[in-house]
Amino acid sequence: PNAMVIAIDGPAASGKGTLAQRLARHYGLPHLDTGLLYRGVALTLLDAGASLDDEAAAARAAESLIADRLADPRLRDRAMGEAASRISAVPAVRAALLAWQQRFAGTSAGAVLDGRDIGTVVCPDARVKLFITADATERARRRHRELEHRGETTTLAAILADIEARDARDAARSTAPLKAADDAVRLDTTHLDADEAFAAARAVVDRAR
Ligand code: C5P
């Protein structure tokens, strides 16, 4: 494949989003945070007063997801990550969003996508695959800082519980579970700051160019 597709996966709050954004800017590629699609489906259901357990409604919301929705600041709320994780286990939801993501990845000279199943399912032929990890307590600390910055008050313990429950659910689902592709390069950022993680990721990409 000639296009420069960079697939970035990892658990919640691993720093993959920030990293994906920086790589996209550096290499001049469009970036898609695929978690926003799942969050967008969850928000559509909640706004319509539908239950998160209503799989048919979730599938319809995924099929008609409007791009405008993806700019809603409520998508970043803590509760929306949990809601997204619940509806993301529905196969029909994943199928509807798959086409959307593959169209994004297939246009122009390449793209950077981040999520849980980019290297395994969405872009199995990606030029570069990174799997970003960090200890759960470190991830909880980062997410806590981020949420405080946004004015959401929560305890570190609550966030850690959140993150661990979400990772367990994402890794256990039968359709496209959270998992590193066999050919992914693993990057543990527990002891790296954002600049160091960016430098390490760039080295991997430059080797593959
Ligand atoms: O990455 P983010 O935390 O925004 O994702 C929210 C939820 O969406 C995840 O916990 C996961 O359940 C789901 N998701 C997914 N596949 C992706 C991206 C996100 O299942 N590619």
Short mmCIF file of C-alpha atoms and ligand atoms in Angstrom, two decimals:
data_model
loop_
_atom_site.label_atom_id
_atom_site.label_comp_id
_atom_site.label_asym_id
_atom_site.label_seq_id
_atom_site.Cartn_x
_atom_site.Cartn_y
_atom_site.Cartn_z
CA PRO A 1 0.00 0.00 0.00
CA ASN A 2 1.32 3.43 -0.94
CA ALA A 3 -0.81 5.54 1.37
CA MET A 4 0.71 6.45 4.70
CA VAL A 5 -1.87 5.03 7.08
CA ILE A 6 -0.89 5.11 10.75
CA ALA A 7 -3.00 2.96 13.09
CA ILE A 8 -2.85 3.75 16.79
CA ASP A 9 -4.59 1.58 19.37
CA GLY A 10 -4.54 1.25 23.11
CA PRO A 11 -6.62 1.27 26.29
CA ALA A 12 -8.47 4.25 27.76
CA ALA A 13 -6.37 7.32 28.63
CA SER A 14 -3.16 5.79 27.28
CA GLY A 15 -2.29 9.05 25.53
CA LYS A 16 -3.01 7.67 22.07
CA GLY A 17 -5.29 10.58 21.15
CA THR A 18 -2.70 13.26 21.87
CA LEU A 19 -0.07 11.21 20.11
CA ALA A 20 -2.27 10.66 17.05
CA GLN A 21 -2.99 14.38 16.83
CA ARG A 22 0.67 15.30 16.98
CA LEU A 23 1.70 12.68 14.42
CA ALA A 24 -1.03 13.85 12.06
CA ARG A 25 0.14 17.46 12.31
CA HIS A 26 3.79 16.47 11.90
CA TYR A 27 3.24 14.34 8.79
CA GLY A 28 0.48 16.53 7.33
CA LEU A 29 -2.17 13.79 7.46
CA PRO A 30 -5.84 13.95 8.42
CA HIS A 31 -6.68 12.49 11.85
CA LEU A 32 -9.73 10.56 13.01
CA ASP A 33 -10.35 9.89 16.71
CA THR A 34 -12.61 6.85 16.25
CA GLY A 35 -13.68 6.88 19.91
CA LEU A 36 -15.69 9.99 19.02
CA LEU A 37 -17.83 7.94 16.63
CA TYR A 38 -18.82 5.54 19.42
CA ARG A 39 -19.33 8.45 21.80
CA GLY A 40 -21.48 10.13 19.13
CA VAL A 41 -23.72 7.08 18.86
CA ALA A 42 -24.09 6.98 22.65
CA LEU A 43 -24.94 10.70 22.77
CA THR A 44 -27.56 10.26 20.03
CA LEU A 45 -29.27 7.55 22.09
CA LEU A 46 -29.12 9.52 25.33
CA ASP A 47 -30.51 12.67 23.67
CA ALA A 48 -33.35 10.64 22.16
CA GLY A 49 -34.17 9.20 25.58
CA ALA A 50 -33.43 5.68 24.29
CA SER A 51 -31.87 2.98 26.44
CA LEU A 52 -28.22 2.07 25.94
CA ASP A 53 -29.41 -1.53 25.87
CA ASP A 54 -31.59 -0.91 22.81
CA GLU A 55 -29.35 -2.54 20.18
CA ALA A 56 -31.64 -1.74 17.24
CA ALA A 57 -31.74 1.95 18.16
CA ALA A 58 -27.95 1.95 18.59
CA ALA A 59 -27.48 0.40 15.14
CA ARG A 60 -29.79 3.00 13.56
CA ALA A 61 -27.91 5.80 15.31
CA ALA A 62 -24.62 4.44 13.99
CA GLU A 63 -25.96 4.15 10.43
CA SER A 64 -27.12 7.76 10.43
CA LEU A 65 -24.40 9.33 12.54
CA ILE A 66 -24.08 13.00 11.62
CA ALA A 67 -20.58 14.45 11.43
CA ASP A 68 -21.79 17.65 13.16
CA ARG A 69 -22.42 15.67 16.30
CA LEU A 70 -18.74 14.89 16.63
CA ALA A 71 -17.98 18.45 17.73
CA ASP A 72 -20.32 18.35 20.75
CA PRO A 73 -18.27 19.06 23.91
CA ARG A 74 -20.42 16.60 25.90
CA LEU A 75 -18.74 13.78 23.97
CA ARG A 76 -15.71 14.19 26.25
CA ASP A 77 -17.68 13.75 29.49
CA ARG A 78 -16.62 10.88 31.67
CA ALA A 79 -20.04 9.22 31.48
CA MET A 80 -19.92 9.23 27.69
CA GLY A 81 -16.82 6.99 27.62
CA GLU A 82 -18.69 4.44 29.67
CA ALA A 83 -21.81 4.72 27.50
CA ALA A 84 -19.71 4.42 24.34
CA SER A 85 -18.06 1.29 25.65
CA ARG A 86 -21.47 -0.30 26.23
CA ILE A 87 -22.85 0.35 22.75
CA SER A 88 -19.52 -0.45 21.08
CA ALA A 89 -19.97 -4.14 21.89
CA VAL A 90 -23.00 -4.29 19.54
CA PRO A 91 -21.85 -5.89 16.24
CA ALA A 92 -24.30 -3.90 14.09
CA VAL A 93 -22.95 -0.65 15.55
CA ARG A 94 -19.38 -1.67 14.74
CA ALA A 95 -20.35 -2.76 11.22
CA ALA A 96 -22.01 0.60 10.49
CA LEU A 97 -19.01 2.58 11.75
CA LEU A 98 -16.48 0.37 9.97
CA ALA A 99 -17.38 1.65 6.49
CA TRP A 100 -17.18 5.24 7.76
CA GLN A 101 -13.69 4.71 9.17
CA GLN A 102 -12.39 2.83 6.14
CA ARG A 103 -13.61 5.58 3.81
CA PHE A 104 -11.71 8.10 5.94
CA ALA A 105 -8.54 5.98 5.90
CA GLY A 106 -8.77 5.36 2.16
CA THR A 107 -8.84 8.95 0.96
CA SER A 108 -5.85 11.08 -0.05
CA ALA A 109 -2.25 10.27 0.80
CA GLY A 110 -2.98 8.58 4.09
CA ALA A 111 -4.38 9.22 7.55
CA VAL A 112 -3.87 8.72 11.25
CA LEU A 113 -6.63 6.83 13.07
CA ASP A 114 -6.73 6.04 16.77
CA GLY A 115 -8.99 3.63 18.62
CA ARG A 116 -9.13 0.03 19.83
CA ASP A 117 -9.31 -2.05 16.63
CA ILE A 118 -7.62 0.08 13.97
CA GLY A 119 -4.61 -2.18 13.43
CA THR A 120 -6.63 -5.39 13.73
CA VAL A 121 -9.90 -4.65 11.91
CA VAL A 122 -10.27 -1.18 10.41
CA CYS A 123 -6.85 -0.86 8.72
CA PRO A 124 -5.17 -4.27 8.86
CA ASP A 125 -2.83 -3.13 6.05
CA ALA A 126 -1.73 0.08 7.77
CA ARG A 127 1.88 1.05 7.06
CA VAL A 128 2.53 1.71 10.74
CA LYS A 129 0.76 0.17 13.75
CA LEU A 130 1.38 1.41 17.25
CA PHE A 131 -0.10 -0.05 20.42
CA ILE A 132 0.12 2.49 23.24
CA THR A 133 0.00 1.34 26.84
CA ALA A 134 0.69 2.73 30.32
CA ASP A 135 0.04 1.46 33.83
CA ALA A 136 -3.59 1.89 34.85
CA THR A 137 -2.72 4.15 37.80
CA GLU A 138 -0.68 6.45 35.58
CA ARG A 139 -3.50 6.57 33.03
CA ALA A 140 -5.98 7.39 35.80
CA ARG A 141 -3.72 10.23 37.00
CA ARG A 142 -3.57 11.70 33.49
CA ARG A 143 -7.32 11.44 32.95
CA HIS A 144 -7.94 12.97 36.39
CA ARG A 145 -5.81 16.00 35.51
CA GLU A 146 -7.59 16.35 32.18
CA LEU A 147 -11.07 16.17 33.74
CA GLU A 148 -10.14 18.64 36.50
CA HIS A 149 -8.92 20.97 33.81
CA ARG A 150 -12.37 20.74 32.23
CA GLY A 151 -14.04 21.42 35.56
CA GLU A 152 -15.35 17.90 36.20
CA THR A 153 -14.75 16.95 39.82
CA THR A 154 -14.09 13.28 40.45
CA THR A 155 -11.74 11.25 42.60
CA LEU A 156 -8.72 9.44 41.32
CA ALA A 157 -10.11 6.17 42.70
CA ALA A 158 -13.36 6.57 40.76
CA ILE A 159 -11.48 7.22 37.54
CA LEU A 160 -9.21 4.22 38.07
CA ALA A 161 -12.26 2.00 38.64
CA ASP A 162 -13.83 3.49 35.50
CA ILE A 163 -10.80 2.86 33.35
CA GLU A 164 -10.32 -0.69 34.55
CA ALA A 165 -13.96 -1.61 34.00
CA ARG A 166 -13.93 -0.08 30.53
CA ASP A 167 -10.70 -1.85 29.48
CA ALA A 168 -12.00 -5.17 30.76
CA ARG A 169 -15.23 -4.77 28.78
CA ASP A 170 -13.41 -3.60 25.63
CA ALA A 171 -10.95 -6.50 25.79
CA ALA A 172 -13.59 -9.13 26.52
CA ARG A 173 -16.14 -8.36 23.78
CA SER A 174 -16.31 -10.87 20.94
CA THR A 175 -16.40 -8.40 18.04
CA ALA A 176 -13.16 -6.46 17.46
CA PRO A 177 -11.84 -6.55 21.04
CA LEU A 178 -9.11 -4.24 22.31
CA LYS A 179 -5.95 -6.07 21.31
CA ALA A 180 -2.57 -5.33 19.77
CA ALA A 181 -2.16 -6.49 16.16
CA ASP A 182 0.59 -9.11 15.78
CA ASP A 183 2.64 -6.64 13.76
CA ALA A 184 2.07 -3.62 16.02
CA VAL A 185 4.95 -1.86 17.74
CA ARG A 186 4.21 -1.56 21.45
CA LEU A 187 4.99 1.69 23.20
CA ASP A 188 4.71 1.85 26.99
CA THR A 189 4.38 5.51 28.00
CA THR A 190 4.20 4.99 31.79
CA HIS A 191 7.55 6.73 32.26
CA LEU A 192 7.43 8.99 29.19
CA ASP A 193 6.04 12.52 28.97
CA ALA A 194 4.11 13.61 25.88
CA ASP A 195 7.22 14.87 24.07
CA GLU A 196 9.15 11.66 24.72
CA ALA A 197 6.23 9.52 23.54
CA PHE A 198 5.95 11.65 20.40
CA ALA A 199 9.68 11.26 19.66
CA ALA A 200 9.50 7.49 20.13
CA ALA A 201 6.46 7.21 17.85
CA ARG A 202 8.09 9.40 15.20
CA ALA A 203 11.12 7.12 15.16
CA VAL A 204 8.83 4.15 14.42
CA VAL A 205 7.03 6.01 11.62
CA ASP A 206 10.24 7.30 10.04
CA ARG A 207 11.62 3.78 9.90
CA ALA A 208 8.53 2.66 7.97
CA ARG A 209 8.46 5.51 5.43
O1 C5P B 1 -11.14 6.23 22.88
P1 C5P B 1 -12.35 6.58 23.67
O2 C5P B 1 -12.15 6.50 25.15
O3 C5P B 1 -12.95 7.89 23.26
O4 C5P B 1 -13.42 5.47 23.27
C1 C5P B 1 -14.65 5.34 23.95
C2 C5P B 1 -15.12 3.90 23.83
O5 C5P B 1 -15.44 3.62 22.46
C3 C5P B 1 -14.08 2.85 24.20
O6 C5P B 1 -14.09 2.52 25.57
C4 C5P B 1 -14.47 1.67 23.33
O7 C5P B 1 -15.44 0.88 23.96
C5 C5P B 1 -15.10 2.29 22.12
N1 C5P B 1 -14.21 2.25 20.95
C6 C5P B 1 -14.15 1.09 20.23
N2 C5P B 1 -13.39 1.01 19.09
C7 C5P B 1 -12.68 2.07 18.68
C8 C5P B 1 -12.70 3.27 19.43
C9 C5P B 1 -13.47 3.33 20.58
O8 C5P B 1 -14.78 0.10 20.59
N3 C5P B 1 -11.96 1.98 17.55
#
